[in-house]
Every structure is written in structure tokens, then in C-alpha cells.
Tab-separated table of C-alpha atoms in Angstrom:
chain	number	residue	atom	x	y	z
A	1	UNK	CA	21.284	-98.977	76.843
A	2	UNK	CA	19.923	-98.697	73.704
A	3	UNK	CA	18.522	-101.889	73.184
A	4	UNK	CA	17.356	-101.996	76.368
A	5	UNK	CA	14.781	-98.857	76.455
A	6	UNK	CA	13.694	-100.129	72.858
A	7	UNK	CA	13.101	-103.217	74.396
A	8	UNK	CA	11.138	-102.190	76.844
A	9	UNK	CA	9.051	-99.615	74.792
A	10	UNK	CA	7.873	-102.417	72.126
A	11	UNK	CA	7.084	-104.902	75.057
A	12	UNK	CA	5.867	-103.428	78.493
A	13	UNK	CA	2.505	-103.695	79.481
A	14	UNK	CA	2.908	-100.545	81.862
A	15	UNK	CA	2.737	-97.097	80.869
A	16	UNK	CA	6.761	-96.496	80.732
A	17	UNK	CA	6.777	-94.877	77.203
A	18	UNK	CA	8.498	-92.091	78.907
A	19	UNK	CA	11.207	-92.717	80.744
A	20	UNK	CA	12.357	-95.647	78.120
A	21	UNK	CA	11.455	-92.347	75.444
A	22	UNK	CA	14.165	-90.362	76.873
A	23	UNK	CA	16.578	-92.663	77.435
A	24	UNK	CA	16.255	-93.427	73.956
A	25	UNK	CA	16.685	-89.542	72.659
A	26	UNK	CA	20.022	-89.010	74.960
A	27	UNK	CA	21.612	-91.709	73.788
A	28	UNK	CA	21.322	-90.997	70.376
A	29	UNK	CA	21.527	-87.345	70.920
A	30	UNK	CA	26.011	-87.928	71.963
A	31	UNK	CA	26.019	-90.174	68.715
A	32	UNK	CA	24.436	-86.971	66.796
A	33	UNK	CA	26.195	-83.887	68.526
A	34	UNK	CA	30.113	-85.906	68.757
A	35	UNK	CA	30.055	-87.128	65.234
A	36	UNK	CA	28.021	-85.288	62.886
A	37	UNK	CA	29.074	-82.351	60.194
A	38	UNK	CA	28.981	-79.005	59.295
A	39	UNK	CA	26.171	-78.002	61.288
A	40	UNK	CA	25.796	-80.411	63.828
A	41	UNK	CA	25.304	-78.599	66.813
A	42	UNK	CA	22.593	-76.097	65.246
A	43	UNK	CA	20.378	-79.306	64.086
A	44	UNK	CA	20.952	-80.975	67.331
A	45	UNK	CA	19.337	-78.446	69.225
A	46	UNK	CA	16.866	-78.596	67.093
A	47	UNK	CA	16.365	-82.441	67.750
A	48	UNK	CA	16.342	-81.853	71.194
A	49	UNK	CA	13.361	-78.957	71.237
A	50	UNK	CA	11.373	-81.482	69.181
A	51	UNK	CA	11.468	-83.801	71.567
A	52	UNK	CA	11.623	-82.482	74.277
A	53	UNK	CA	8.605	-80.337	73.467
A	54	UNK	CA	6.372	-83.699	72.380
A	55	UNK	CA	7.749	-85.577	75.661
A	56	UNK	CA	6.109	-82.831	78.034
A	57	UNK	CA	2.827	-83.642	75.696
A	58	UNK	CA	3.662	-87.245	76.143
A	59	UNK	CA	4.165	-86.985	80.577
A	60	UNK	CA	1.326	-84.823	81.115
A	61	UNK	CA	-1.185	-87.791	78.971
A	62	UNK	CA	0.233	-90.569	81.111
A	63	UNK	CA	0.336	-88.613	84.506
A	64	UNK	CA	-3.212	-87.836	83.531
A	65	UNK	CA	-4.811	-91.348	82.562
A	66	UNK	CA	-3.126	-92.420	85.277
A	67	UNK	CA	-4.001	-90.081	88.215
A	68	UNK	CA	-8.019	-90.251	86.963
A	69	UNK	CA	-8.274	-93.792	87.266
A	70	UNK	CA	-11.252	-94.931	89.647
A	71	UNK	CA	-9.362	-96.654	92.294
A	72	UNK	CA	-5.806	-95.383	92.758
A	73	UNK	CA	-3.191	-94.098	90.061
A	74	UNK	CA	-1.808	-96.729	87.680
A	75	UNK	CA	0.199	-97.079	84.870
A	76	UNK	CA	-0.866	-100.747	83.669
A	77	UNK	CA	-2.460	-100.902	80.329
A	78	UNK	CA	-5.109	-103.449	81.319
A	79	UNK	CA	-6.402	-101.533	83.579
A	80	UNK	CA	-6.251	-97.868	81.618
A	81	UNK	CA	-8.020	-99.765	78.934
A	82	UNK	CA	-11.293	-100.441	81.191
A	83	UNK	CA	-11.105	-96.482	82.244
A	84	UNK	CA	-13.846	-94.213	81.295
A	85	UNK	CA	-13.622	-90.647	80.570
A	86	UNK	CA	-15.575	-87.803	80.058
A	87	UNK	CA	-15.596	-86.661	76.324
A	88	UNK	CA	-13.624	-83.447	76.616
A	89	UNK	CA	-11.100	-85.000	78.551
A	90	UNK	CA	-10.486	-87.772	76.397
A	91	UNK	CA	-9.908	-85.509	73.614
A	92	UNK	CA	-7.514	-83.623	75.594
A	93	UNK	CA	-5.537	-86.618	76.005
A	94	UNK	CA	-5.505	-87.787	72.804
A	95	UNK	CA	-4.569	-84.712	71.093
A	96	UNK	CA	-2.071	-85.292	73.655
A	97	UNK	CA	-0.693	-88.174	72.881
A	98	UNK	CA	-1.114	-87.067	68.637
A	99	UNK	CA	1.206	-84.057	69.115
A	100	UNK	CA	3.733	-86.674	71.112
A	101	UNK	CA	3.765	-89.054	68.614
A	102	UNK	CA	3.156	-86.627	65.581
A	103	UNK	CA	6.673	-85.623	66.019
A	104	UNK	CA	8.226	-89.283	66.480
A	105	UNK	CA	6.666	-90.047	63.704
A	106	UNK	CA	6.387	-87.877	62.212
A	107	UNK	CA	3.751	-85.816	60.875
A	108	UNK	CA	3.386	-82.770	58.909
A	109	UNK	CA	3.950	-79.718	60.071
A	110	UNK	CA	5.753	-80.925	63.206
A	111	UNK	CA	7.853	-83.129	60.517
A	112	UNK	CA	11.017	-80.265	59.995
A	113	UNK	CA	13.623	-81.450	62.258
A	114	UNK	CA	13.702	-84.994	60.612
A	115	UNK	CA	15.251	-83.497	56.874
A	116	UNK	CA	17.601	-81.541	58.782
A	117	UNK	CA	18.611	-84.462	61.071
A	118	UNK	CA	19.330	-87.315	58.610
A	119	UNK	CA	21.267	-84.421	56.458
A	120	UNK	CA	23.505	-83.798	59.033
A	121	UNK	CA	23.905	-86.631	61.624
A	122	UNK	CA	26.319	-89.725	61.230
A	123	UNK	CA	24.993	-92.425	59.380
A	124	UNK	CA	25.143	-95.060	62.260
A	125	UNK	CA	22.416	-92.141	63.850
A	126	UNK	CA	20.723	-92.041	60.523
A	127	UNK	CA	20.052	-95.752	60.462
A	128	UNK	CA	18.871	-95.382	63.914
A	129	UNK	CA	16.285	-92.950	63.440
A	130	UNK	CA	14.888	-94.198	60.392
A	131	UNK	CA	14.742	-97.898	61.542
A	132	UNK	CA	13.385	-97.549	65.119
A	133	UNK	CA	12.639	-94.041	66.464
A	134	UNK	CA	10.308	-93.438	63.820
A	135	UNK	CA	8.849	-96.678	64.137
A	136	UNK	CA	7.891	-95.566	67.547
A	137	UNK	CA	6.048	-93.268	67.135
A	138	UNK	CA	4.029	-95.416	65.059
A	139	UNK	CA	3.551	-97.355	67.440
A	140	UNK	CA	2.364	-95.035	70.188
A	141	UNK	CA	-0.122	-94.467	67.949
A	142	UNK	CA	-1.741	-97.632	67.427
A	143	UNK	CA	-0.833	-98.831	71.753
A	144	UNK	CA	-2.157	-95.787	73.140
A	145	UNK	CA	-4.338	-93.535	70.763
A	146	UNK	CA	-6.218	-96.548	68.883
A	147	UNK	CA	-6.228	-99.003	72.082
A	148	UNK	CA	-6.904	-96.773	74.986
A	149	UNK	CA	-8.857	-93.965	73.727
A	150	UNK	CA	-10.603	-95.326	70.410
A	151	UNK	CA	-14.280	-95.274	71.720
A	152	UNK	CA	-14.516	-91.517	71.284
A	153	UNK	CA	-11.659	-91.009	68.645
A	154	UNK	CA	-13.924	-90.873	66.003
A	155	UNK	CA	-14.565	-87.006	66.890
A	156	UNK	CA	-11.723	-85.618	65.444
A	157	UNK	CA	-10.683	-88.435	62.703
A	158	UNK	CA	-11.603	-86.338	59.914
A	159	UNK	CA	-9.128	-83.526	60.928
A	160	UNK	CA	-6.102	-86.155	61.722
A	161	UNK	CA	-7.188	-88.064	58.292
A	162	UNK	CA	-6.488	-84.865	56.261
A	163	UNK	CA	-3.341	-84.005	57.972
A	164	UNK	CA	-2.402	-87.581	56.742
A	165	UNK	CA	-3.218	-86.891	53.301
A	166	UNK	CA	-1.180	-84.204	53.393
A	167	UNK	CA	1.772	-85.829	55.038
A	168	UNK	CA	1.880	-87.911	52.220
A	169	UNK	CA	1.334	-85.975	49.066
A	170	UNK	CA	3.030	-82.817	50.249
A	171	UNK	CA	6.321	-85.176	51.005
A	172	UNK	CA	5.992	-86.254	47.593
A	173	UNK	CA	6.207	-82.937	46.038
A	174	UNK	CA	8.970	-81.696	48.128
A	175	UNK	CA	11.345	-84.593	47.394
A	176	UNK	CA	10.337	-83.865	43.778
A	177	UNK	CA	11.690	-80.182	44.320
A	178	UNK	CA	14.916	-80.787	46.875
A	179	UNK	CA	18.283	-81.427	45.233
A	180	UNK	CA	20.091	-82.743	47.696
A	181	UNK	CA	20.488	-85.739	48.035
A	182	UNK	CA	20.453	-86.354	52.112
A	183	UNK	CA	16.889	-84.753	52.761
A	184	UNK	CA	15.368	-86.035	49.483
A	185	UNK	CA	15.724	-89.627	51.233
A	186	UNK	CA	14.545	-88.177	54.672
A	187	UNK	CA	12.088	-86.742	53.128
A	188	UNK	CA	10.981	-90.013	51.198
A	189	UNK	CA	10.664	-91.406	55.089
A	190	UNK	CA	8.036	-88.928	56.146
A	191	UNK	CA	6.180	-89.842	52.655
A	192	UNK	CA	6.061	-93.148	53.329
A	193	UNK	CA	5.156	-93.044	57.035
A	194	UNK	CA	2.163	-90.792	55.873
A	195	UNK	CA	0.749	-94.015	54.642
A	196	UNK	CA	1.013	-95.568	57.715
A	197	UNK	CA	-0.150	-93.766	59.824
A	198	UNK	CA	-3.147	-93.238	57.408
A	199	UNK	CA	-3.619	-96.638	56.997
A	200	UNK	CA	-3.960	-96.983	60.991
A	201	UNK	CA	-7.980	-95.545	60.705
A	202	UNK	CA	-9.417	-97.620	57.978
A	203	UNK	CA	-9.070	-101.329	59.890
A	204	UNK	CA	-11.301	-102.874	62.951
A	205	UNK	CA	-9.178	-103.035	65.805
A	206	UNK	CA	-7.869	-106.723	65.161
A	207	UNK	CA	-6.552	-105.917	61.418
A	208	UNK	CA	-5.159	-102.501	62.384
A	209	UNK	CA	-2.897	-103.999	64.211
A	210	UNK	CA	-1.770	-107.099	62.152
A	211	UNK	CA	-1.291	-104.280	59.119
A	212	UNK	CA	0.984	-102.211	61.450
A	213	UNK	CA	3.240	-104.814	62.261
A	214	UNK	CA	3.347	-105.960	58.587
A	215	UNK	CA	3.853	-102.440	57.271
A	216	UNK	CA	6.918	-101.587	60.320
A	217	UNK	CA	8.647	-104.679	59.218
A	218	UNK	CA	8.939	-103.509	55.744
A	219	UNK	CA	9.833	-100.183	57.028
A	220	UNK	CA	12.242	-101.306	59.301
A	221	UNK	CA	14.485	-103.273	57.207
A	222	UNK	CA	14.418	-101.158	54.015
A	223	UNK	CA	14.734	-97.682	55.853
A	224	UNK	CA	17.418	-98.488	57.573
A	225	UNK	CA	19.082	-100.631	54.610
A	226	UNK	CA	18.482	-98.083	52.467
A	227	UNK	CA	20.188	-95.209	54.823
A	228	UNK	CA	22.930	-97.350	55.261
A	229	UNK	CA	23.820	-97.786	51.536
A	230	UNK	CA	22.938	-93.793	50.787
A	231	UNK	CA	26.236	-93.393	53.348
A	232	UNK	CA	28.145	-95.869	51.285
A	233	UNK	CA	27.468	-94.047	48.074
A	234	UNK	CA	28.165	-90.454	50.113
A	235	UNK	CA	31.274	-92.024	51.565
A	236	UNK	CA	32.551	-93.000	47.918
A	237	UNK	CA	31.460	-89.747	46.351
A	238	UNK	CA	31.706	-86.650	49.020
A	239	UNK	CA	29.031	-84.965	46.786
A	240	UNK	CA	25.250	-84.301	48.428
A	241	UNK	CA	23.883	-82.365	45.376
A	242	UNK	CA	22.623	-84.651	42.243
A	243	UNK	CA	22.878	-82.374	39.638
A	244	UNK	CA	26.497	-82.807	40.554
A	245	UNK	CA	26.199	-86.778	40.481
A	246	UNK	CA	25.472	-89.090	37.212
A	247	UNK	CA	27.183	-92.186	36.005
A	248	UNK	CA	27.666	-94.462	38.821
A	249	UNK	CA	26.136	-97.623	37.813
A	250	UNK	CA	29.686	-98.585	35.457
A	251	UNK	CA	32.067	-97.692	38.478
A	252	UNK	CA	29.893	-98.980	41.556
A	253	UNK	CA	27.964	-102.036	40.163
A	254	UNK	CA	27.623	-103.273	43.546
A	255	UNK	CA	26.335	-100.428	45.563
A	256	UNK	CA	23.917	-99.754	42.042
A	257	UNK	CA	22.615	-103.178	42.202
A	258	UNK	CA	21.728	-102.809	46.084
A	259	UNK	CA	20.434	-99.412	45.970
A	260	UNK	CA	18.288	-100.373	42.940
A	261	UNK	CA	16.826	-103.340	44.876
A	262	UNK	CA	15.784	-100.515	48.325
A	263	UNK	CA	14.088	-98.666	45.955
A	264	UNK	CA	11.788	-100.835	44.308
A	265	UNK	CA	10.897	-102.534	47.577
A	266	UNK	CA	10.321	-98.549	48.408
A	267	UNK	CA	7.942	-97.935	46.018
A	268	UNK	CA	5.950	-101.450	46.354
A	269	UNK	CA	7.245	-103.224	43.386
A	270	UNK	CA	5.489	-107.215	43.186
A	271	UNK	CA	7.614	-109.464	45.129
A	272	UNK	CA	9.022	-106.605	47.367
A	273	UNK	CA	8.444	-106.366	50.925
A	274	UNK	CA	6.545	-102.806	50.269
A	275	UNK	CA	3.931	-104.660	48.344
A	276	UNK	CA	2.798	-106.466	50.769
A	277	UNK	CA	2.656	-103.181	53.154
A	278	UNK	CA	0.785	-100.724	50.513
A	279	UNK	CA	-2.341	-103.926	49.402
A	280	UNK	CA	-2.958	-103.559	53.135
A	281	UNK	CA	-3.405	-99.916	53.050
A	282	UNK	CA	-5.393	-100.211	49.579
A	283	UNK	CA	-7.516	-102.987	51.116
A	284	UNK	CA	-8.494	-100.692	54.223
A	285	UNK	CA	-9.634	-97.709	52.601
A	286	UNK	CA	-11.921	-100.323	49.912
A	287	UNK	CA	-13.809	-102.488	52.713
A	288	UNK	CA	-14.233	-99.382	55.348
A	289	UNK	CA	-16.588	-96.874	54.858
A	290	UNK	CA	-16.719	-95.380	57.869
A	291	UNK	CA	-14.360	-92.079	58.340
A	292	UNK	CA	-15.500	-90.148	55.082
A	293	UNK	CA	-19.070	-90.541	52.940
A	294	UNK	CA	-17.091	-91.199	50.127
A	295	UNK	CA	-14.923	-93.784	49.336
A	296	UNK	CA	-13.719	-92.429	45.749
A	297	UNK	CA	-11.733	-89.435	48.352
A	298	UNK	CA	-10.033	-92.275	49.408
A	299	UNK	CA	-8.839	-93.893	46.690
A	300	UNK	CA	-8.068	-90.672	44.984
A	301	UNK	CA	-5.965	-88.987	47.387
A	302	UNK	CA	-3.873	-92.045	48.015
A	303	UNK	CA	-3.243	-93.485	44.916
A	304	UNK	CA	-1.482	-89.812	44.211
A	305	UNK	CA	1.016	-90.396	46.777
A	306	UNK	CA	1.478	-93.995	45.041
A	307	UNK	CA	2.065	-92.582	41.700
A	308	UNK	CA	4.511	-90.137	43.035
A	309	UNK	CA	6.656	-92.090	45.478
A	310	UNK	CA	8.299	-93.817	41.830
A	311	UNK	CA	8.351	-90.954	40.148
A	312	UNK	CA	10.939	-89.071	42.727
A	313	UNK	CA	12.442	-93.067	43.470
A	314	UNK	CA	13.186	-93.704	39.469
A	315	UNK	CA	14.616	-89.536	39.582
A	316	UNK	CA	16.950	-89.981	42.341
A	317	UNK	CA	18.393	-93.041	40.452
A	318	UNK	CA	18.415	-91.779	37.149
A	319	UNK	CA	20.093	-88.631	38.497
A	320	UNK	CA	22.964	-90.816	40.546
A	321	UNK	CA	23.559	-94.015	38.392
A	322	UNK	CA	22.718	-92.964	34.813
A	323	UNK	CA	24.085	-90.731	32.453
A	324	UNK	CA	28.033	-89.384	32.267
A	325	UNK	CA	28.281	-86.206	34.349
A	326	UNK	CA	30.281	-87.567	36.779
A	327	UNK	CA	32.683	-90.360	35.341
């Protein structure tokens, strides 16, 4: 069922995102509540007013675009694309469609369930999350925002640019801060996404949405890698603080080695899959000049969110693998 309504989502040409949405959040939502931890059930209900609050965004934008069209309603993309709307009401709908997706994706400040969710949930859930779900919202993004109301988007870039900014750098600095070690990884997801969905506004249509799909397929094989072996590790340890961990490379070679690997491709090492990925957001912000009079903001404000994704990357595995606190 899962696969299915993922499917579907990444490949429809109708306007299904939420039905195939839903189907998507109960069936991970048994997975979460059934075999979780401590506090399962509070951060499950949690999850669930999230989403459930962005999906009400998310039906009344498609019951609108589709009830205005000219003829009679419709929920095919081709034909939603050719639709005209007055100016307030397309800004209606697409800060519509932002809150939706801000949350999937998510987006500072509606990013607080996510920490709580991946510190908590089972790692099969984890992997889940962090490999598609996210990616989703992403993606509504770029289908719906960018492709069906771009003309006029332009009117309120400046406001979602600086949320993006934030999304990044903020990230940053709270990883740098948290010491456990479950929501310093979430956390590192939200970081990273910031760059994404940053990177989204500084392309012509055509490259926007060749860099997406580069910058998802990074994401989606080293997020949900890289949750996958921070379960291993947890399994092998039972600790979730790392002032408590230290010493791990002698004992675990194997899960060091692996782990080491996720993180530089994390943090856009040369001949990683995140190099690729951050050049393209680099390149965007150099050849576009059109969101902010100054490019030099640009460069600025992102290469600080590049300088500290390694710094909390190297701490994490200094903290776990190095010294002799543990063993």
C-alpha cells in the first residue's frame, strides 16, 4: 500500500496528491504508534496534527484550482496549468499549497514534529520518513507551486527565500547545540532540505527541475542509508547521548567505515553524491539575479550553512568514534 500511493504521488498527471498523501501518513502512522519507544504515543499525535493540519491546507488548494477552472472542475495538471487566476487568489493558493508542503518538507517553524519523530519512532519508520515523505514535500513544491502557479510567485519570493535561509542556518546551529544523538541527525535533515528547497528559486523552469531530481537522489539514498546505520550503531550501543559515547571506531570498524562514508557524501565531499547536489545550488544563486539586488546576500548566507553542515558532521563523529570514553 505503501508503494503504491508513493507511486502514484511521483507519477500521476491528475491532482491526487491527497488521497495518495493520506494513505501514505496512516500507513506509516501503525508502524510509528505499534513499535516505537518511550514516548511514542505523545509524538505520534503530534505527527498526526502536523499533518493533518497541512492536508486541510493541501484539499482546500486542489478543491479550489479545481472548482475555478473555466469549463467544468478538473483535477488534470495539463489543464490547471493553462488556468488563469486573479492575483489575490493565486496567492491564496499558493500560500496554500507552501504551508502543505512546508510541513512535509519541512520548513522552519512548522519543522518541530520531525526531531521528535525520528527520536522516537522505529527505525524502519525513520528510514521512511527521511527517504520519501520528506522528499515529497519537495516535490509538491516544484509540481504544484513552481509549475502551476509560478507566473505570479514572484510576489512573495523574498519572504519564502528568507524563511529558507533560515531553515538552513538555524538547523545548523541547533544540531551544533543538541546532544543527543537521534535529533542531531533529524535535525541535520531539515538543514539539508533548507538547501533544497532554496535552491528551487534560483533556476529557469527547465534547470529547476533537472537540479531537484539530482539533489532528491542524493538525498534519498544517503538519508535513508544514513538513518539506517545511526539504528545499527543505537542497536549496538543503547546510549542516545554523545557525551556518553567515544571510542567506537577500534570495536565497530565496519559500522565506522560506513558511517564515515554517509557523512562525507552529507557534507558534499568531491566524488560524493552531495557534491554534485550542492555545485547545483552554488551555480543557481551565481547565474540568477533575479530574486534579490544583490548577489553577494546570496553567496553569503549560503556558504554559512556549507561551512557549518561539517563542522556539526566531523563533531558527531569525533564525539562517537574517537577518543576512549566508552571502550
Amino acid at each position: 500500500m505503501y508503494f503504491w500511493s508513493t507511486r502514484n504521488i511521483f507519477f500521476s498527471r491528475h491532482f491526487t496528491f491527497f488521497h495518495h498523501v493520506g494513505i501514505r501518513i496512516n500507513s506509516r502512522l501503525s508502524t510509528f504508534i505499534y513499535v516505537g519507544w518511550k514516548k511514542t504515543f505523545v509524538f505520534s499525535y503530534k505527527f498526526i496534527l502536523y499533518t493533518a493540519g497541512s492536508s486541510v491546507f493541501l484539499l482546500l488548494g486542489i478543491l479550489g484550482m479545481s472548482f475555478y477552472s473555466s469549463n467544468e472542475p478538473t483535477l488534470n495538471f495539463e489543464s490547471l496549468t493553462n488556468q488563469s487566476y486573479p492575483v489575490a487568489l493565486e496567492i491564496i493558493f499558493y500560500m496554500g499549497f507552501l504551508i502543505a508542503f512546508a510541513v512535509k518538507s519541512p520548513i522552519i517553524p512548522l519543522h518541530t514534529w520531525l526531531p521528535d519523530t525520528h527520536g522516537e519512532a522505529h527505525y524502519s519508520t525513520c528510514m521512511l520518513l527521511a527517504g520519501i515523505l520528506l522528499k515529497m514535500g519537495a516535490y509538491g513544491l516544484v509540481r504544484i507551486n513552481m509549475e502551476l502557479l509560478s507566473p505570479r510567485s514572484f510576489y512573495i519570493l523574498s519572504m519564502v527565500n528568507a524563511i529558507r535561509f533560515h531553515s538552513n542556518n538555524l538547523c545548523s546551529f541547533n544540531i551544533s547545540w543538541s546532544t543527543q544523538y537521534k535529533k542531531r541527525i533529524a535535525y541535520s535533515s531539515v538543514s539539508s532540505y533548507g538547501f533544497l528547497n532554496f535552491r528551487n528559486w534560483f533556476y529557469k523552469r527547465d534547470r529547476a527541475e533537472w537540479g531537484y531530481f539530482t539533489n532528491n537522489l542524493s538525498r534519498i539514498i544517503g538519508a535513508a542509508l544514513f538513518f539506517s546505520w545511526r539504528e545499527t550503531s543505537y542497536d549496538r550501543l543503547r546510549l542516545l547521548y554523545l557525551d556518553e559515547m567515544g571510542g567506537m571506531a577500534i570495536p565497530m570498524p565496519k559500522i565506522f567505515t560506513i558511517f564515515t562514508t554517509l557523512s562525507m557524501a552529507s557534507l558534499a565531499l568531491p566524488g560524493m553524491s552531495g557534491f554534485v547536489a550542492e555545485l547545483i545550488v552554488l551555480l543557481g544563486i551565481i547565474t540568477n539575479q533575479n530574486i534579490f539586488s544583490s548577489q553577494n546576500t546570496h553567496n553569503f548566507v549560503t556558504a554559512i550553512g556549507m561551512i557549518l553542515t561539517p563542522i556539526y558532521l566531523l563533531s558527531i563523529l569525533r564525539q562517537m568514534f574517537y577518543g576512549y570514553k566508552l571502550f
